GROMACS .gro file of C-alpha atoms in nm:
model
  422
    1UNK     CA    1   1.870  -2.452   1.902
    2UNK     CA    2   1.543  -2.415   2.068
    3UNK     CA    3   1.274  -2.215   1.779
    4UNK     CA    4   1.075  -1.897   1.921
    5UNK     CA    5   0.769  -1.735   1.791
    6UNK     CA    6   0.764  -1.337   1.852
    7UNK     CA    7   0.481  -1.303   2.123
    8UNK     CA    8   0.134  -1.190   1.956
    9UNK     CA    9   0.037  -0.859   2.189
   10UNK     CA   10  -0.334  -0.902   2.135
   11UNK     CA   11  -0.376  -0.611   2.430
   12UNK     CA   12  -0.191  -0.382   2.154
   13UNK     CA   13  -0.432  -0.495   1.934
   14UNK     CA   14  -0.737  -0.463   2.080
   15UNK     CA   15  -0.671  -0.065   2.164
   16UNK     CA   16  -0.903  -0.071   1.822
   17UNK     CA   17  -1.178  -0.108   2.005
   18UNK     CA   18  -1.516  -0.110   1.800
   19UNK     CA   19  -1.291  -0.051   1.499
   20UNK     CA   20  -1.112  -0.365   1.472
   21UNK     CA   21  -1.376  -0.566   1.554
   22UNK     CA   22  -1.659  -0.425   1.314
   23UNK     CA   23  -1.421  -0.467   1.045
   24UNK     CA   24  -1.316  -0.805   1.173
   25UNK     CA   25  -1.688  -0.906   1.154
   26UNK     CA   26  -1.678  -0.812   0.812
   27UNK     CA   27  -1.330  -1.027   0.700
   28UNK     CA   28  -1.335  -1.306   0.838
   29UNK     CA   29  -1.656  -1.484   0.758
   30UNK     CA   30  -1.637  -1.398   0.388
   31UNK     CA   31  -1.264  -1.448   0.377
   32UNK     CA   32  -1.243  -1.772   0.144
   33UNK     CA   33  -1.610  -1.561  -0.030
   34UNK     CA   34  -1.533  -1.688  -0.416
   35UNK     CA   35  -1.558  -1.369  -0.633
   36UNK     CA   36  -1.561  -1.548  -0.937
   37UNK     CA   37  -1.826  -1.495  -1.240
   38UNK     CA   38  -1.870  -1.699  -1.525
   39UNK     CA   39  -1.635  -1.918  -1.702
   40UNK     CA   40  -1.423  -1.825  -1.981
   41UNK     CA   41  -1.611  -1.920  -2.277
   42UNK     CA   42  -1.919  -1.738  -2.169
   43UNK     CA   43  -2.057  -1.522  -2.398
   44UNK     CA   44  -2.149  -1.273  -2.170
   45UNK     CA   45  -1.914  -1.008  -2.109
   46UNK     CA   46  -1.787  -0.834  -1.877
   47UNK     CA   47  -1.700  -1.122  -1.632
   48UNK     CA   48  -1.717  -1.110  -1.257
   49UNK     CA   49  -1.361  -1.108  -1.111
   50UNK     CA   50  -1.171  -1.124  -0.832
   51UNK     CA   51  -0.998  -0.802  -0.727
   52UNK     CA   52  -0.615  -1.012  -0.764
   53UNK     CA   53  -0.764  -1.140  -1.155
   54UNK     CA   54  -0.898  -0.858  -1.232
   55UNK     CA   55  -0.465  -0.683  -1.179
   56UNK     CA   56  -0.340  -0.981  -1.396
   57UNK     CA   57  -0.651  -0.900  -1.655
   58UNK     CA   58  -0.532  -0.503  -1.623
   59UNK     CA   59  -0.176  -0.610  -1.719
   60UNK     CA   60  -0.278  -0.816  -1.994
   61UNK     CA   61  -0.499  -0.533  -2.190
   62UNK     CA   62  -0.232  -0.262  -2.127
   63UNK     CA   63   0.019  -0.458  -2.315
   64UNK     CA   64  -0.300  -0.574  -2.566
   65UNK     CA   65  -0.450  -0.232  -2.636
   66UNK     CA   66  -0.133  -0.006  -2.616
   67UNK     CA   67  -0.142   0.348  -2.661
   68UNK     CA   68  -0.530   0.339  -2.613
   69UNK     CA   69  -0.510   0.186  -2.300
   70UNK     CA   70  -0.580   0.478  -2.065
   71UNK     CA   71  -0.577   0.259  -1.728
   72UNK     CA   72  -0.849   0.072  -1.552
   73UNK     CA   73  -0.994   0.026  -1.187
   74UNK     CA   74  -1.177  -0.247  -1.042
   75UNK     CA   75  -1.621  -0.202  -0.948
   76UNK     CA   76  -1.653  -0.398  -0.645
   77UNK     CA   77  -2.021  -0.357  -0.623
   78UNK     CA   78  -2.023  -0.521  -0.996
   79UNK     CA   79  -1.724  -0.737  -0.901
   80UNK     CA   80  -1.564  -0.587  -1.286
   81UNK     CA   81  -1.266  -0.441  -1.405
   82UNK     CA   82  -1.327  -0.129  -1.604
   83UNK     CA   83  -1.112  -0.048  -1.870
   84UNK     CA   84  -1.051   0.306  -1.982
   85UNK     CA   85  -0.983   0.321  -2.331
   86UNK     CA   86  -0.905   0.637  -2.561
   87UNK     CA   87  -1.143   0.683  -2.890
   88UNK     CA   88  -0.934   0.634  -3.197
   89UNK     CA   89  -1.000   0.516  -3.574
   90UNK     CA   90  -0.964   0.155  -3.499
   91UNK     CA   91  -1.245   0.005  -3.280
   92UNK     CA   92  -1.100  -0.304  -3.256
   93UNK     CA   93  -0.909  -0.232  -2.931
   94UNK     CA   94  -1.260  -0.209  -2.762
   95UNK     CA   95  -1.335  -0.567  -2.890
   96UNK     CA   96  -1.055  -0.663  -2.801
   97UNK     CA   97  -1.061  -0.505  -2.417
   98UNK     CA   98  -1.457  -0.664  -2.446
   99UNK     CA   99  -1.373  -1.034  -2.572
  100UNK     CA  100  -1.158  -1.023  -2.262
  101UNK     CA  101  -1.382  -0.992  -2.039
  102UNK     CA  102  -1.339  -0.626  -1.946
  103UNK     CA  103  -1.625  -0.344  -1.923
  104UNK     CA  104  -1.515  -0.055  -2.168
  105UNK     CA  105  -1.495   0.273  -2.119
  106UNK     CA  106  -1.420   0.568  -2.374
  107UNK     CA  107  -1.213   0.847  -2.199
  108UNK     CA  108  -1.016   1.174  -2.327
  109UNK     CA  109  -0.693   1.147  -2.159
  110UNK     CA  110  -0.416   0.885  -2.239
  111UNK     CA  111  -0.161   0.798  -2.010
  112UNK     CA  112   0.109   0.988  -2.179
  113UNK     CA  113  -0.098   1.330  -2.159
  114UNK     CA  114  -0.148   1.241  -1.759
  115UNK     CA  115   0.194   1.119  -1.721
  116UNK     CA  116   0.333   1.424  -1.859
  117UNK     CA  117   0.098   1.601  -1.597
  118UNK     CA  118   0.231   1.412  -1.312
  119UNK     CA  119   0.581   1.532  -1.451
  120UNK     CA  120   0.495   1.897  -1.439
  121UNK     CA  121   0.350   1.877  -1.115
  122UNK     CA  122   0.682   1.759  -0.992
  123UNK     CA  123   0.895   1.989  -1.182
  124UNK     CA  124   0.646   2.299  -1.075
  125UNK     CA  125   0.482   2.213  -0.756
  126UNK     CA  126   0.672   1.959  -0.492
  127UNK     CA  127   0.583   2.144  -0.210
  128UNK     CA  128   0.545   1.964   0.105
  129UNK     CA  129   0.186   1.875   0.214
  130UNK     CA  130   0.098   1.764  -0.116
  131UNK     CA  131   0.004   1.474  -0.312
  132UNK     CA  132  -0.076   1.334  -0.662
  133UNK     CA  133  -0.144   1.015  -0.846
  134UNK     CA  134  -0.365   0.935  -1.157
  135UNK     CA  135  -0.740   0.843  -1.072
  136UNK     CA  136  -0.873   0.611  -1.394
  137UNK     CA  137  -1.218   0.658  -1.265
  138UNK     CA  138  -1.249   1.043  -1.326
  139UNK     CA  139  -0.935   1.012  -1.532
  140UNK     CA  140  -0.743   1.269  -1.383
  141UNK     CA  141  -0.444   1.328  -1.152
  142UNK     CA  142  -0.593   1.366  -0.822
  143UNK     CA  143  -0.352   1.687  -0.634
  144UNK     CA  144  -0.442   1.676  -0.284
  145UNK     CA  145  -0.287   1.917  -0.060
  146UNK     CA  146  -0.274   1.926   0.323
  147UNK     CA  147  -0.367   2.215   0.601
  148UNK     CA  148   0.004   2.342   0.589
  149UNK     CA  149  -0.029   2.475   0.227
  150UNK     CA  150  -0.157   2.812   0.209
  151UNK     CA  151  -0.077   3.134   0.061
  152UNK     CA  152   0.158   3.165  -0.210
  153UNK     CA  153   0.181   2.789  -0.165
  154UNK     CA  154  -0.127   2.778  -0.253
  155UNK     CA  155  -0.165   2.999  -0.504
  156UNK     CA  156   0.114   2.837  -0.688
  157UNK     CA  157  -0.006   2.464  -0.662
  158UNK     CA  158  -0.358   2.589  -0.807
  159UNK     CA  159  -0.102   2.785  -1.084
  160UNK     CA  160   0.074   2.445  -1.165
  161UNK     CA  161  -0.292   2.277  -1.152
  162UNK     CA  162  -0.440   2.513  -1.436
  163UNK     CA  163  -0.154   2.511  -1.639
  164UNK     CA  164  -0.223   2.164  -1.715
  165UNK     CA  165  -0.561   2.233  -1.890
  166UNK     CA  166  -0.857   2.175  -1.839
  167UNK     CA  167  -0.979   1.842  -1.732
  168UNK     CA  168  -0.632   1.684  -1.680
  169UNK     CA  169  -0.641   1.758  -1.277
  170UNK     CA  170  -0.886   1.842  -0.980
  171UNK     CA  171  -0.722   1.993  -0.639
  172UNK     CA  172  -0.856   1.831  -0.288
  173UNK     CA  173  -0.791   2.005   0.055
  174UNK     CA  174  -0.722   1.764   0.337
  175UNK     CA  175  -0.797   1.921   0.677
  176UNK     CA  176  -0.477   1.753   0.860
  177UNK     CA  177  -0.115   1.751   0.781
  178UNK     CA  178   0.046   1.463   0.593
  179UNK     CA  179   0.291   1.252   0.792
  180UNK     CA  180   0.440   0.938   0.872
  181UNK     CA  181   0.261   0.771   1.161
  182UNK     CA  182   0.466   0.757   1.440
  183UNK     CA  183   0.428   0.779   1.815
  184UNK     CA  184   0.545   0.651   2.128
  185UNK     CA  185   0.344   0.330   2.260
  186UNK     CA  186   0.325  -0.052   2.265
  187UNK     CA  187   0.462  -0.245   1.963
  188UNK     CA  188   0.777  -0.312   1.850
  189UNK     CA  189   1.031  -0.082   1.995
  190UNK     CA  190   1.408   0.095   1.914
  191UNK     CA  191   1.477   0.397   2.207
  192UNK     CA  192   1.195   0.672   2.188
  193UNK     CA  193   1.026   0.489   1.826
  194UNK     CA  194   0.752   0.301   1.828
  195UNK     CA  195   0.662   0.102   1.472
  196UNK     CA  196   0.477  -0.221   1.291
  197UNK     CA  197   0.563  -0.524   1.193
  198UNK     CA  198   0.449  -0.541   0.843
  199UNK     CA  199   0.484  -0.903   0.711
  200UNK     CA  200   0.750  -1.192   0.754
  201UNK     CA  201   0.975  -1.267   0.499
  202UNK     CA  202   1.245  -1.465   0.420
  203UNK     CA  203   1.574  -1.244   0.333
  204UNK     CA  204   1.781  -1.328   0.019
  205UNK     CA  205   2.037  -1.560   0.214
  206UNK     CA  206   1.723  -1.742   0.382
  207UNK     CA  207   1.754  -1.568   0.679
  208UNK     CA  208   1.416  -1.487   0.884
  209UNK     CA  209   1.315  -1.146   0.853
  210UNK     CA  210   1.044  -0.914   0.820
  211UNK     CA  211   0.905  -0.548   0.626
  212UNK     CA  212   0.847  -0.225   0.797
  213UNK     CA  213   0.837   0.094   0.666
  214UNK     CA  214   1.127   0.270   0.563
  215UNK     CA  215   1.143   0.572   0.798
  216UNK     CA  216   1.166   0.336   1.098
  217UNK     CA  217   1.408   0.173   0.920
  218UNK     CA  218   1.612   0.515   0.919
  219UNK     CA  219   1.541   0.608   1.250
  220UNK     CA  220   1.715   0.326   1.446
  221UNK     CA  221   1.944  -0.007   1.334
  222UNK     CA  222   1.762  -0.229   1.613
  223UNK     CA  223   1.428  -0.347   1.696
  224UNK     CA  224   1.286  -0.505   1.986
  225UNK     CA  225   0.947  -0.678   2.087
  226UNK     CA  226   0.909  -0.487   2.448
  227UNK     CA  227   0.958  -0.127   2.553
  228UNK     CA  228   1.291  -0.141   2.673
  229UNK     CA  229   1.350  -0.494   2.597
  230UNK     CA  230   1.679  -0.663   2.428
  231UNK     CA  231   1.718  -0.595   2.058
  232UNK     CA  232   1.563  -0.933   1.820
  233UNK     CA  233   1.618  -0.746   1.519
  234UNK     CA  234   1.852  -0.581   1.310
  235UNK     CA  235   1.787  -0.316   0.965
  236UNK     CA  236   1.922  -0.481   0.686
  237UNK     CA  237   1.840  -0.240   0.433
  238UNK     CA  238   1.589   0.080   0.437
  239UNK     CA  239   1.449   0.355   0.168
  240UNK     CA  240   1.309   0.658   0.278
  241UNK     CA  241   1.280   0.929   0.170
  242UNK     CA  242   1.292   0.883  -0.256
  243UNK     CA  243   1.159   0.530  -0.441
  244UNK     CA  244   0.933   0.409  -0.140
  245UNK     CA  245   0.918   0.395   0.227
  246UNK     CA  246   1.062   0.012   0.333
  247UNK     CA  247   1.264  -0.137   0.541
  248UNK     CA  248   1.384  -0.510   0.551
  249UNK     CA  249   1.460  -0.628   0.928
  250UNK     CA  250   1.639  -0.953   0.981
  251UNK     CA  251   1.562  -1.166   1.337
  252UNK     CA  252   1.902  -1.152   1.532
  253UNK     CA  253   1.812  -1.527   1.585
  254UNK     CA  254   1.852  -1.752   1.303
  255UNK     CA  255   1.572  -2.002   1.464
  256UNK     CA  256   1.307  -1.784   1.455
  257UNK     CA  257   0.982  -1.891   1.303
  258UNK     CA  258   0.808  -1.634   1.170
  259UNK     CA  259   0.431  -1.708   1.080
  260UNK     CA  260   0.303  -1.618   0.762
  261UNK     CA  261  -0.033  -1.428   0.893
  262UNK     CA  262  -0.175  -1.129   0.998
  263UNK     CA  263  -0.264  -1.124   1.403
  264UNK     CA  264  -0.618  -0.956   1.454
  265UNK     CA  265  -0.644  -1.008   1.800
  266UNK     CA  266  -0.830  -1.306   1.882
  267UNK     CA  267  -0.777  -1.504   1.529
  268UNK     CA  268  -0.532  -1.486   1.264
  269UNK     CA  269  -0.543  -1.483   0.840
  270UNK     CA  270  -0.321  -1.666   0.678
  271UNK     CA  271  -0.134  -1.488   0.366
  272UNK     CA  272  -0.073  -1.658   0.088
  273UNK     CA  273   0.107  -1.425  -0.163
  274UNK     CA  274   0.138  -1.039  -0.257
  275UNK     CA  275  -0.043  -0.872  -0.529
  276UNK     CA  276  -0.022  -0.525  -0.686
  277UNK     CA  277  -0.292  -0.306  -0.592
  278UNK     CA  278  -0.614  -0.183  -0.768
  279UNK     CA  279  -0.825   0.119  -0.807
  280UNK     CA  280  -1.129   0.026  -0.663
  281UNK     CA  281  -1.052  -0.293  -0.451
  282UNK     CA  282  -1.161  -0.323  -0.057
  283UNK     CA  283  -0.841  -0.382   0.158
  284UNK     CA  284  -0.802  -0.406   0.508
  285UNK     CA  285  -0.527  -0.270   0.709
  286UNK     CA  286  -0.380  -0.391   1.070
  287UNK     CA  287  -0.212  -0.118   1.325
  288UNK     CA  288  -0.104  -0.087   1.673
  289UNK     CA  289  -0.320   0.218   1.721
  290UNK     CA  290  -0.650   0.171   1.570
  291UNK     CA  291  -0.663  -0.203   1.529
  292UNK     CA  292  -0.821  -0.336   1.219
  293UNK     CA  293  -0.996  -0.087   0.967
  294UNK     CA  294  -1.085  -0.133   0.591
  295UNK     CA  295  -1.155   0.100   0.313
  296UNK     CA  296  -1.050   0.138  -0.093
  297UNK     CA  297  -0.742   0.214  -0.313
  298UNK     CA  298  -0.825   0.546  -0.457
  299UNK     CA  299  -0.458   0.571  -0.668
  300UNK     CA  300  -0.147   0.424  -0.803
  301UNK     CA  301   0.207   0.539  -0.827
  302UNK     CA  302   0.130   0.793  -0.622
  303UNK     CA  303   0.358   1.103  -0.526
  304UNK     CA  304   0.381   1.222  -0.153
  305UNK     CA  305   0.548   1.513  -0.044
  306UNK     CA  306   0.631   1.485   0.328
  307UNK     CA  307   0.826   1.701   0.551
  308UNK     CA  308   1.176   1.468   0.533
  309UNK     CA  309   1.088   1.500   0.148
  310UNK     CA  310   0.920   1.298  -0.149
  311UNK     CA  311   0.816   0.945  -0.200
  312UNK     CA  312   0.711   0.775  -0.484
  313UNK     CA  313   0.543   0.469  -0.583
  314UNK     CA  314   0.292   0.447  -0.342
  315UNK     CA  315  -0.052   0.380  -0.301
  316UNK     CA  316  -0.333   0.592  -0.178
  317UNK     CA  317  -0.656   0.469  -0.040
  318UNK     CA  318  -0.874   0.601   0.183
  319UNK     CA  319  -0.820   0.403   0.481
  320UNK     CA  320  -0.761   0.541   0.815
  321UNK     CA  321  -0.469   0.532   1.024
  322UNK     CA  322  -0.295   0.750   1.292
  323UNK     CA  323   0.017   0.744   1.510
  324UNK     CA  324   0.185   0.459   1.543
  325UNK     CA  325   0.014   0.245   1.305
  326UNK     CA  326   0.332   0.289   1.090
  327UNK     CA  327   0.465  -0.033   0.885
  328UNK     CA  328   0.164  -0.207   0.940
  329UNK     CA  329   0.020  -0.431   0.704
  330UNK     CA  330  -0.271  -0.372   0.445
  331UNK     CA  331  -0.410  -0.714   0.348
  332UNK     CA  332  -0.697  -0.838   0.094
  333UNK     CA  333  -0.974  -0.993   0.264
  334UNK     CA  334  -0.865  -1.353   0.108
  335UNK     CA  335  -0.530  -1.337   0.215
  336UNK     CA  336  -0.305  -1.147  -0.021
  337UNK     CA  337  -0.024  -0.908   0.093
  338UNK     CA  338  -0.073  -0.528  -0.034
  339UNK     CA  339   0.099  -0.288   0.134
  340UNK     CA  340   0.302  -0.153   0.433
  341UNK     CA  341   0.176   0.181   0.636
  342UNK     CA  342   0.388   0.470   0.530
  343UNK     CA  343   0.194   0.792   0.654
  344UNK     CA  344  -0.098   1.056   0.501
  345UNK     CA  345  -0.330   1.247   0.680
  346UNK     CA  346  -0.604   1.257   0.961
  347UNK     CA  347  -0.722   0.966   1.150
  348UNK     CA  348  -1.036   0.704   1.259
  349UNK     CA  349  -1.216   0.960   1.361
  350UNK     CA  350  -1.292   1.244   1.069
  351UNK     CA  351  -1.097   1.005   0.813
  352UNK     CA  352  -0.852   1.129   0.591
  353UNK     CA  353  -0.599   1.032   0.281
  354UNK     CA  354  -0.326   0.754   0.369
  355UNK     CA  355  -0.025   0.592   0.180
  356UNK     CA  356   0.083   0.226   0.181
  357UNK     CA  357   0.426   0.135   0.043
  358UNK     CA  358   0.341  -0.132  -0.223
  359UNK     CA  359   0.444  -0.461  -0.093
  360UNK     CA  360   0.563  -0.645  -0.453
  361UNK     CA  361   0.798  -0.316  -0.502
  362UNK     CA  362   0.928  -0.359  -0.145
  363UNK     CA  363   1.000  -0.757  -0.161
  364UNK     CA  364   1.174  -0.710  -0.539
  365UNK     CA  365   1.444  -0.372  -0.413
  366UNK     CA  366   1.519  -0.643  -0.111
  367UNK     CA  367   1.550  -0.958  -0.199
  368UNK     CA  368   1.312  -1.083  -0.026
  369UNK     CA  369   1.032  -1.360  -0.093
  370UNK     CA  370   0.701  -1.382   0.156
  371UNK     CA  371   0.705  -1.658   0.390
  372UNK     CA  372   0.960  -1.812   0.637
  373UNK     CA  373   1.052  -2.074   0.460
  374UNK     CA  374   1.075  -1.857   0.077
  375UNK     CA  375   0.785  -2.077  -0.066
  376UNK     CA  376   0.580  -1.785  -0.164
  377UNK     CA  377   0.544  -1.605  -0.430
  378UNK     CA  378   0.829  -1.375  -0.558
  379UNK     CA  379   0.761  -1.010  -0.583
  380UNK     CA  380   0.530  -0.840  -0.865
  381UNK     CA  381   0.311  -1.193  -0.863
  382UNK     CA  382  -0.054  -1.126  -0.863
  383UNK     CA  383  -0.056  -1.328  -0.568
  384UNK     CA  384  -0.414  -1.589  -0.607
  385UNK     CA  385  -0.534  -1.709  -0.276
  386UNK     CA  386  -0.331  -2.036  -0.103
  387UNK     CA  387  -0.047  -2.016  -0.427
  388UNK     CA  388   0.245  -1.937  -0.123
  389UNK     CA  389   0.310  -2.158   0.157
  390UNK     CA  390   0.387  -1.912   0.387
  391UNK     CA  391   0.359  -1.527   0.224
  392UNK     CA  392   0.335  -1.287   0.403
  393UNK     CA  393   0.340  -1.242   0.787
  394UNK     CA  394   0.212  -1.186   1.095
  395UNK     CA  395   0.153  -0.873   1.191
  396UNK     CA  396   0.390  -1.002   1.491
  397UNK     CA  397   0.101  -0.936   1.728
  398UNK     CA  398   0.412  -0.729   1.770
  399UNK     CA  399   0.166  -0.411   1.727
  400UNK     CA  400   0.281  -0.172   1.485
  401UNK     CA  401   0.585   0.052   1.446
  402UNK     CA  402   0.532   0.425   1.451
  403UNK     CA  403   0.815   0.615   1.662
  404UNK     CA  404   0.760   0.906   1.849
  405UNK     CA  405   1.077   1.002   1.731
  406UNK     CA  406   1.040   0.778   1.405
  407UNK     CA  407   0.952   1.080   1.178
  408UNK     CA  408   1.150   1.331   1.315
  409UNK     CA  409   1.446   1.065   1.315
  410UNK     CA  410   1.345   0.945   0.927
  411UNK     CA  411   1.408   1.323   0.815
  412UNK     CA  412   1.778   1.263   0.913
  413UNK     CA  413   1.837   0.914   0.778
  414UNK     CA  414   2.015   0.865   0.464
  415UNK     CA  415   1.830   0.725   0.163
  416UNK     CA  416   1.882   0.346   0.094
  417UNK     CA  417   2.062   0.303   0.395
  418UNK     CA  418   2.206  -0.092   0.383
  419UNK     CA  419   2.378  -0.305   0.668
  420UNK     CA  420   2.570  -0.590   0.481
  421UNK     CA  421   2.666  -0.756   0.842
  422UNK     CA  422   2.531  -0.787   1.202
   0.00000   0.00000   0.00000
């Protein structure tokens, strides 16, 4: 059986126009740029880290400093991770967080106070066009809401907001409307939708296969690589709405090889392995639409309240991204799988908030392991540079998936929607 490689559609691709090339001048010749400070036994501290080490460092001091660890966020102009900690008797658990390399910081929320926060928001204020996820660097849930909440809306989020007391929350007005991005145009294709090819995978039972978001997944079973063109793909399993927003799409075609890269139009990046995300680290993100663009993570876990209903677990950053740049990949500048394009608000214009579907949650609900042939890393790994064979995938030049009727289609899909044959 003769292999195939999914066309790249660089003309897609280049629709980003000044955009993906500025930011393309700014990956690509630091994209193997070593981050790291000095060596473990230096007495200095903090240490200069990679964004991916400075996750697994995270990790380590939350299970280290327990209830005083009150989360953490990465400097990128000091190339540090910052560790919030709350003041108690024992001041060992800032020697501790110090020894290890971390800068300290003494804060006045835990995570159970915020945590509870985030819970009351939910119980008191899920009201579409709205947002929330804990910010370590102000330490505070960050609320956002979008143009569509007004009046007693409003007035009731701002309610919910106080009621938490003072200094747990601040509110942020977004001038567009939250959404998935979805639109008709060039990419990969199923009827009226138009969405992204994330990254390439390989699918429990080997199979080739690749992540999209989760409300293309709902909106149609097969996927092609040309408007009107015969199906190469078929949803295995979806989410959306509830614990995420991804989909897991297996090639039709057993043979095909499917690239473990990122296309940006007249080069590609390898990727090498997913990571887990972190407050304060530069990522880059590839869609049909607007072509390459790069901004920050601004929050974990977070909460989004679209019109087809709530998602969790995401990640906000303040990337932009409009129609059609759905299920597209975000992607650390040395090659590390992040996250999948689920929706937000505003565009590449005036800028705006955006969610991204993290990638290590995705691969784990699936089954799935990055790379055709399964040789990198698992889901939840922190992912260091050239540790996969193949992780992650191209952004099949296939252009991104965002269907013009891919919202309005996700709103009637069921949740966790699974095909178990094709």
């Amino acid at each position: 059986m003769s292999h195939k490689r999914i066309p790249k559609r660089k003309a897609a691709i280049a629709v980003g126009g000044v955009v993906a090339l500025g930011a393309a001048a700014i990956l690509l010749p630091n994209a193997n740029a070593s981050q790291d400070g000095a060596p473990d036994d230096a007495a200095a501290a903090p240490r200069t880290l990679k964004a991916a080490d400075a996750s697994d460092l995270a990790s380590r001091l939350a299970g280290l400093l327990g209830d005083a660890f009150a989360g953490s966020y990465y400097d990128g102009e000091n190339k540090q991770l910052v560790v919030n900690v709350v003041p108690g008797d024992d001041n060992n658990v800032i020697v501790q967080a110090e020894k290890a390399g971390a800068a300290v910081r003494e804060v006045d929320n835990s995570l159970t106070e915020l945590a509870a926060g985030a819970r009351t928001l939910k119980s008191e204020a899920t009201i579409p066009g709205t947002s929330w996820a804990v910010d370590p660097r102000t330490n505070r849930i960050l609320v956002t809401a979008d143009s569509t909440v007004t009046g007693d809306r409003w007035n009731r989020l701002e309610s919910t907001v106080r009621s938490l007391g003072p200094g747990m929350a601040t509110v942020k007005k977004s001038a567009g409307a939250f959404r998935t991005f979805a639109s008709g145009g060039d990419a990969i294709f199923s009827g009226g939708a138009r969405c992204s090819l994330g990254f390439n995978v390989t699918a429990g039972d080997g199979s080739p296969a690749f992540l999209t978001a989760g409300h293309c997944g709902v909106a149609a079973d097969q996927w092609s690589d040309a408007q009107g063109g015969q199906p190469i793909a078929t949803v295995d399993q979806a989410v959306f709405p509830g614990a995420g927003d991804f989909a897991l799409v297996t090639y039709d075609d057993p043979a095909t090889q499917a690239p473990s890269e990122v296309n940006l139009g007249d080069q590609t990046l390898p990727i090498s392995g997913a990571a887990e995300a972190t407050v304060g680290q530069e990522v880059f993100r590839m869609g049909s639409t607007t072509g390459l663009a790069d901004g920050q993570v601004l929050g974990l876990d977070a909460t989004v309240n679209y019109p087809e209903g709530t998602v969790t677990g995401l990640i906000q950053t303040n990337v932009c991204a409009e129609p059609g740049d759905s299920g597209g990949s975000m992607f650390t500048r040395d090659g590390l799988a992040i996250g999948l394009t689920s929706g937000g608000s505003g565009d590449c214009t005036s800028g705006g908030e955006t969610f991204f579907q993290p990638v290590t949650t995705a691969l784990e609900a699936v089954g799935a392991t990055l790379g055709a042939d399964g040789a990198g890393d698992q889901a939840g790994g922190a992912g260091d540079a050239g540790a996969g064979d193949q992780a992650g995938g191209e952004e099949a030049g296939a252009g991104e998936d965002a269907g013009a009727g891919a919202g309005d289609a996700s709103g009637q899909g069921a949740q966790n929607h699974s095909r178990t044959s094709h």
